[in-house]
Short mmCIF file of C-alpha atoms in Angstrom, two decimals:
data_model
loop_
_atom_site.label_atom_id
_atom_site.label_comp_id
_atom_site.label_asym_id
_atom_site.label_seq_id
_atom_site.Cartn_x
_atom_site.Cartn_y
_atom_site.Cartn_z
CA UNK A 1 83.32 91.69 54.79
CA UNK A 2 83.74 88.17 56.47
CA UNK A 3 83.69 85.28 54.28
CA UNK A 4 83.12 81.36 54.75
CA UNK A 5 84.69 78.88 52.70
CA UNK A 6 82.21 75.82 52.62
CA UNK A 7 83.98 72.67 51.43
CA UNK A 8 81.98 69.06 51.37
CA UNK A 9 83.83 65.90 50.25
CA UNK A 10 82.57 62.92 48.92
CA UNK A 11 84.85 60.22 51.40
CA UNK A 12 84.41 56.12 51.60
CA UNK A 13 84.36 54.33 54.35
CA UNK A 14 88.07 53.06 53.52
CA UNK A 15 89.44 56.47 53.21
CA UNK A 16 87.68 58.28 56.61
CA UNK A 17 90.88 57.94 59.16
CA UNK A 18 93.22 59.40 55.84
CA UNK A 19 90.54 62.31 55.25
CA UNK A 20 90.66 62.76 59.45
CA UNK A 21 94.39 62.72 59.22
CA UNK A 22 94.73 64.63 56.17
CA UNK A 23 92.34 67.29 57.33
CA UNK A 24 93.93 67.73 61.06
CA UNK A 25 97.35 69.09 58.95
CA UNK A 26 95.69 72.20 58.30
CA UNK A 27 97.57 73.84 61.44
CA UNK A 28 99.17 76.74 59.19
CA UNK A 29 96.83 78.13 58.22
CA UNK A 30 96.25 79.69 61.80
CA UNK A 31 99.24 81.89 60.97
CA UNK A 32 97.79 83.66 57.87
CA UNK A 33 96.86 86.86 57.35
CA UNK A 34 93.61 87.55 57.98
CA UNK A 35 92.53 83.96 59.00
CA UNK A 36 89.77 83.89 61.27
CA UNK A 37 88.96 80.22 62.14
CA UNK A 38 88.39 76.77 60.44
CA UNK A 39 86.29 73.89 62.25
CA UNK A 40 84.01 70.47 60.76
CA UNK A 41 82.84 67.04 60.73
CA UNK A 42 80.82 64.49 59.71
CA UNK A 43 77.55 64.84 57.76
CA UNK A 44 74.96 62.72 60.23
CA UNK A 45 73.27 60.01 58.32
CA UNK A 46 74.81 60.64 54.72
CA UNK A 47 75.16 58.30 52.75
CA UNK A 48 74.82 57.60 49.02
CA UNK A 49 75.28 56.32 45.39
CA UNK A 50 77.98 58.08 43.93
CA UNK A 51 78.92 58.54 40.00
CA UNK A 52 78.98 55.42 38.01
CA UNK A 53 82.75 54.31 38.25
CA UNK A 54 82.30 54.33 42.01
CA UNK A 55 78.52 52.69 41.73
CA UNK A 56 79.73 50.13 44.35
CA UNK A 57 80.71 52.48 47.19
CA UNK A 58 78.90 54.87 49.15
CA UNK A 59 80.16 57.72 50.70
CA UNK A 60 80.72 59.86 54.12
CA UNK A 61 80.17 63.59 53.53
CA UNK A 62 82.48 66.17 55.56
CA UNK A 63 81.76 69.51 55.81
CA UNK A 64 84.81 72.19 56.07
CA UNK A 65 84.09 75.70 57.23
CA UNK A 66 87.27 78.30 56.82
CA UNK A 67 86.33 81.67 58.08
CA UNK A 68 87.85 84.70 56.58
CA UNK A 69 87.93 88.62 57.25
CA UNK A 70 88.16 89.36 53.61
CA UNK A 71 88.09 88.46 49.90
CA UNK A 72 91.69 89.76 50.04
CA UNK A 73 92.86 87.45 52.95
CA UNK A 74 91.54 84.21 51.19
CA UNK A 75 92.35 85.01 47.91
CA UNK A 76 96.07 85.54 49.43
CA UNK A 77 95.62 82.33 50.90
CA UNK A 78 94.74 80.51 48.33
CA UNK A 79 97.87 82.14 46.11
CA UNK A 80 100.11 81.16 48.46
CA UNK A 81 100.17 78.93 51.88
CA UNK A 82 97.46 76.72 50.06
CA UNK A 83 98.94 74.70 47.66
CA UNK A 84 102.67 73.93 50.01
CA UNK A 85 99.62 72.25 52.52
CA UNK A 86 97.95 70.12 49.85
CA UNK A 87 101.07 68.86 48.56
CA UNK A 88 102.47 67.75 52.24
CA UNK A 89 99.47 65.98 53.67
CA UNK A 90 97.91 65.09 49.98
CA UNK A 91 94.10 65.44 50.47
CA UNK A 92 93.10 65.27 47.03
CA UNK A 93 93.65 61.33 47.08
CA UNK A 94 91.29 60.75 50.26
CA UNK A 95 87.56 61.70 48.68
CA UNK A 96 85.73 61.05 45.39
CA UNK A 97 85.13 64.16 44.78
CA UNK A 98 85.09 67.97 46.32
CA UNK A 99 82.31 70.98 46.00
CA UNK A 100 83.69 74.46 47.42
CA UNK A 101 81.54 77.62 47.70
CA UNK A 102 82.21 81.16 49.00
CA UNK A 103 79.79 82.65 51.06
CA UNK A 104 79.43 86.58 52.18
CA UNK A 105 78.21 87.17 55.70
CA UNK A 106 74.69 88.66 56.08
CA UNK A 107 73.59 88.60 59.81
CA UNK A 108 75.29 87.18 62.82
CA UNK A 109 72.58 84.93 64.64
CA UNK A 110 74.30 84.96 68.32
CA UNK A 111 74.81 86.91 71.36
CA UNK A 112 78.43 87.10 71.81
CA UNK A 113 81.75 86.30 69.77
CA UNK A 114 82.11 82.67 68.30
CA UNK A 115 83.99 80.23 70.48
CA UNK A 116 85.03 77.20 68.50
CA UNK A 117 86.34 74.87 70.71
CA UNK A 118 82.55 75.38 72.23
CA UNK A 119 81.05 74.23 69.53
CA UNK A 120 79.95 70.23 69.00
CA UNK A 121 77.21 70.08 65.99
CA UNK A 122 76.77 72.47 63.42
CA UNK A 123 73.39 72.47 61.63
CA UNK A 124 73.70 73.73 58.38
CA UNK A 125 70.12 74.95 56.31
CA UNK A 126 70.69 76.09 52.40
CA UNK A 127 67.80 78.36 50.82
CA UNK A 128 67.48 78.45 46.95
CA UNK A 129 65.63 80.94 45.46
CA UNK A 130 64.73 83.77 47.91
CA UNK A 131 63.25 85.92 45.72
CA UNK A 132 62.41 89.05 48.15
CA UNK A 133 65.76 88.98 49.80
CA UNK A 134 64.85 92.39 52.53
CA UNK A 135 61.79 90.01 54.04
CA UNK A 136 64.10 86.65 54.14
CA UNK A 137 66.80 88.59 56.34
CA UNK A 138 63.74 90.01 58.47
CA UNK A 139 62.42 87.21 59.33
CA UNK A 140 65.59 85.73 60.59
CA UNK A 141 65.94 88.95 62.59
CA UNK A 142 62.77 89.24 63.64
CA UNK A 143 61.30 85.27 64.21
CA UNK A 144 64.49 82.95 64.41
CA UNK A 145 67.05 84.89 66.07
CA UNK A 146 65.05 85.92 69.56
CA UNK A 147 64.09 82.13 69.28
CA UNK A 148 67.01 80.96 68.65
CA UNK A 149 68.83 82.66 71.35
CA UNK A 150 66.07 81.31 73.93
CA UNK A 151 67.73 77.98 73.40
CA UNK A 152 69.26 75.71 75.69
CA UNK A 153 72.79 75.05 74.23
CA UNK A 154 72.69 77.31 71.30
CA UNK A 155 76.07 78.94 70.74
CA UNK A 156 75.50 81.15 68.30
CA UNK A 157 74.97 81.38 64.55
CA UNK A 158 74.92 83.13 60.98
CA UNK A 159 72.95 83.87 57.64
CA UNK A 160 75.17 83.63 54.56
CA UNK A 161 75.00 84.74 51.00
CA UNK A 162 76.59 82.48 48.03
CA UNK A 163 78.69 85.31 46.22
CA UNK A 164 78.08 83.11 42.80
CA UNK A 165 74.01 83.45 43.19
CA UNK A 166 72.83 86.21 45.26
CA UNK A 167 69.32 84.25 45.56
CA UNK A 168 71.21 81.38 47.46
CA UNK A 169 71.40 81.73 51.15
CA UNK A 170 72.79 79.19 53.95
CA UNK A 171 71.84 79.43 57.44
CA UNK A 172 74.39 77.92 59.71
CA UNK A 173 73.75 77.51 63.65
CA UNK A 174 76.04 76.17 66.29
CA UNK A 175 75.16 74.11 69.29
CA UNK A 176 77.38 72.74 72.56
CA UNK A 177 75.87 69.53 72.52
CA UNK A 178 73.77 66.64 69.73
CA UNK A 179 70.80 65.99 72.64
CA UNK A 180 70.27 70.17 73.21
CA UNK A 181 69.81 70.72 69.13
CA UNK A 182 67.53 67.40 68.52
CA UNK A 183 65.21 68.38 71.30
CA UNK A 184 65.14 72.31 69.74
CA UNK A 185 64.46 70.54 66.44
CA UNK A 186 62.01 68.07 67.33
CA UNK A 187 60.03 70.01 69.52
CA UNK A 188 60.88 73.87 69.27
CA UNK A 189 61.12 73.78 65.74
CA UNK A 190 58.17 71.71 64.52
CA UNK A 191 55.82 74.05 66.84
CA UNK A 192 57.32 76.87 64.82
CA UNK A 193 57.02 75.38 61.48
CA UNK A 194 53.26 74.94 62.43
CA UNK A 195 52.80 78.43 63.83
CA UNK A 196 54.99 79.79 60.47
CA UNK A 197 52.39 78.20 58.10
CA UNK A 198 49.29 78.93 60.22
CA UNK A 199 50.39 82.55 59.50
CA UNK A 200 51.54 82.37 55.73
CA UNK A 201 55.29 83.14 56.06
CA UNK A 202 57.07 81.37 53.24
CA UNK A 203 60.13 82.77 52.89
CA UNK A 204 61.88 81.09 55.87
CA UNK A 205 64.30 77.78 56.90
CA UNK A 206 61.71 75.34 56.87
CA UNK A 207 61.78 71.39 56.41
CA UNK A 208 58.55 71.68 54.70
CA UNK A 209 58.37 72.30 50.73
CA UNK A 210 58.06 75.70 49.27
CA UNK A 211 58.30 77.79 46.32
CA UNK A 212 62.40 77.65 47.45
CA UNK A 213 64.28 74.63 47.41
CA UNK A 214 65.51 73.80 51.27
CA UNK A 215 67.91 71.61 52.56
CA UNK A 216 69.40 70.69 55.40
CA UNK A 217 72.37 69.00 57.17
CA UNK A 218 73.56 68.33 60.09
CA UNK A 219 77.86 67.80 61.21
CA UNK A 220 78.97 66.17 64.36
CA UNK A 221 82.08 68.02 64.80
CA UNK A 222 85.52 66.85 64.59
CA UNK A 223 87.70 67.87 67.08
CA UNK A 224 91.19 67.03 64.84
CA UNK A 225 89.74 69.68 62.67
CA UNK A 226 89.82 73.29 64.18
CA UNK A 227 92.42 75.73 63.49
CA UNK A 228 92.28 78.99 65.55
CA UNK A 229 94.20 82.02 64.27
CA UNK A 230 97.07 82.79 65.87
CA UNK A 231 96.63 86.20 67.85
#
């Protein structure tokens, strides 16, 4: 089963061009078994108080997303090639702090095969607490995929499942341009929220509260950033 490897660092404004550097060292990975891709960015308007020692600095958030054809390929991965790349480009001392989470994939969201180099904002929706899993997955089949897919500069896009809480499920889409996903979200998306609670359907991606917590972000991509396997 694929996996994603979601990483989001806490980075100041002092440390960004280290992080960038740091982050664009991550070419060997493309050489490892069972490596699928790796692309990110920047978190668009993020920015924050962080933990008392650091009270005076806010922080950037980047987003890392490592795709994976198995447990068995990452878990090899992180055994092995992992550590040699920390040590040479020494990540750890660009951010405040770093959250990682494993993800299982649950639907794929696009027409044809992921092309990273394609892809220039990722927009990435977490849902907490989807309590009747079978309706959440059809109603991304069902309502957001066909609509999806009808979009001007959507690339394509998948449904996740956190493999530490099964109730936990991020949503990630990929578009080929910023100006293509703000008009789907500003227009395209509000009309659907509107339509979505005109008709009672809860258990959706929605900016609106719920009985789920919701979330959303969304990453300019960095460039420096992808790896693609080597073939």
């Amino acid at each position: 089963m694929t996996l994603a490897k979601i990483i989001i660092c806490q980075v100041t404004d002092e440390k960004i061009q280290s992080f960038t550097h740091s982050q664009s060292l991550w070419g060997l990975t493309a050489s490892c078994e069972g490596f699928i891709g790796q692309l990110g960015g920047w978190v668009q308007g993020e920015c924050a108080q962080v933990s008392r020692e650091h009270s005076s600095d806010s922080y950037n958030q980047a987003v890392v997303i490592g795709l994976w054809q198995s447990q068995q390929g990452l878990t090899d991965f992180m055994g092995s090639a992992h550590d040699n790349i920390i040590e040479q480009n020494q990540q750890t001392s660009t951010y405040l702090a770093c959250q990682v989470n494993r993800h299982q994939h649950v639907l794929t969201m696009g027409l044809n095969a992921l092309d990273i180099p394609e892809i220039q904002l990722i927009s990435m929706v977490t849902c907490e607490g989807a309590i009747d899993k079978q309706k959440f997955i059809a109603e991304q089949k069902d309502f957001w995929v066909p609509t999806l897919q009808k979009q001007p500069g959507f690339i394509g896009g998948d449904v996740w499942q956190r493999e530490k809480d099964s109730n936990n499920y991020l949503v990630l889409t990929y578009w080929s341009n910023e100006q293509a996903y703000r008009a789907y979200d500003i227009g395209v998306f509000t009309e659907l929220t509107q339509l979505i609670d005109q008709q009672n359907i809860t258990q959706v991606p929605t900016k609106k509260p719920s009985a789920k917590k919701v979330s959303s972000k969304t990453v300019l991509v960095e460039r420096r950033w992808d790896v693609i396997a080597h073939k």
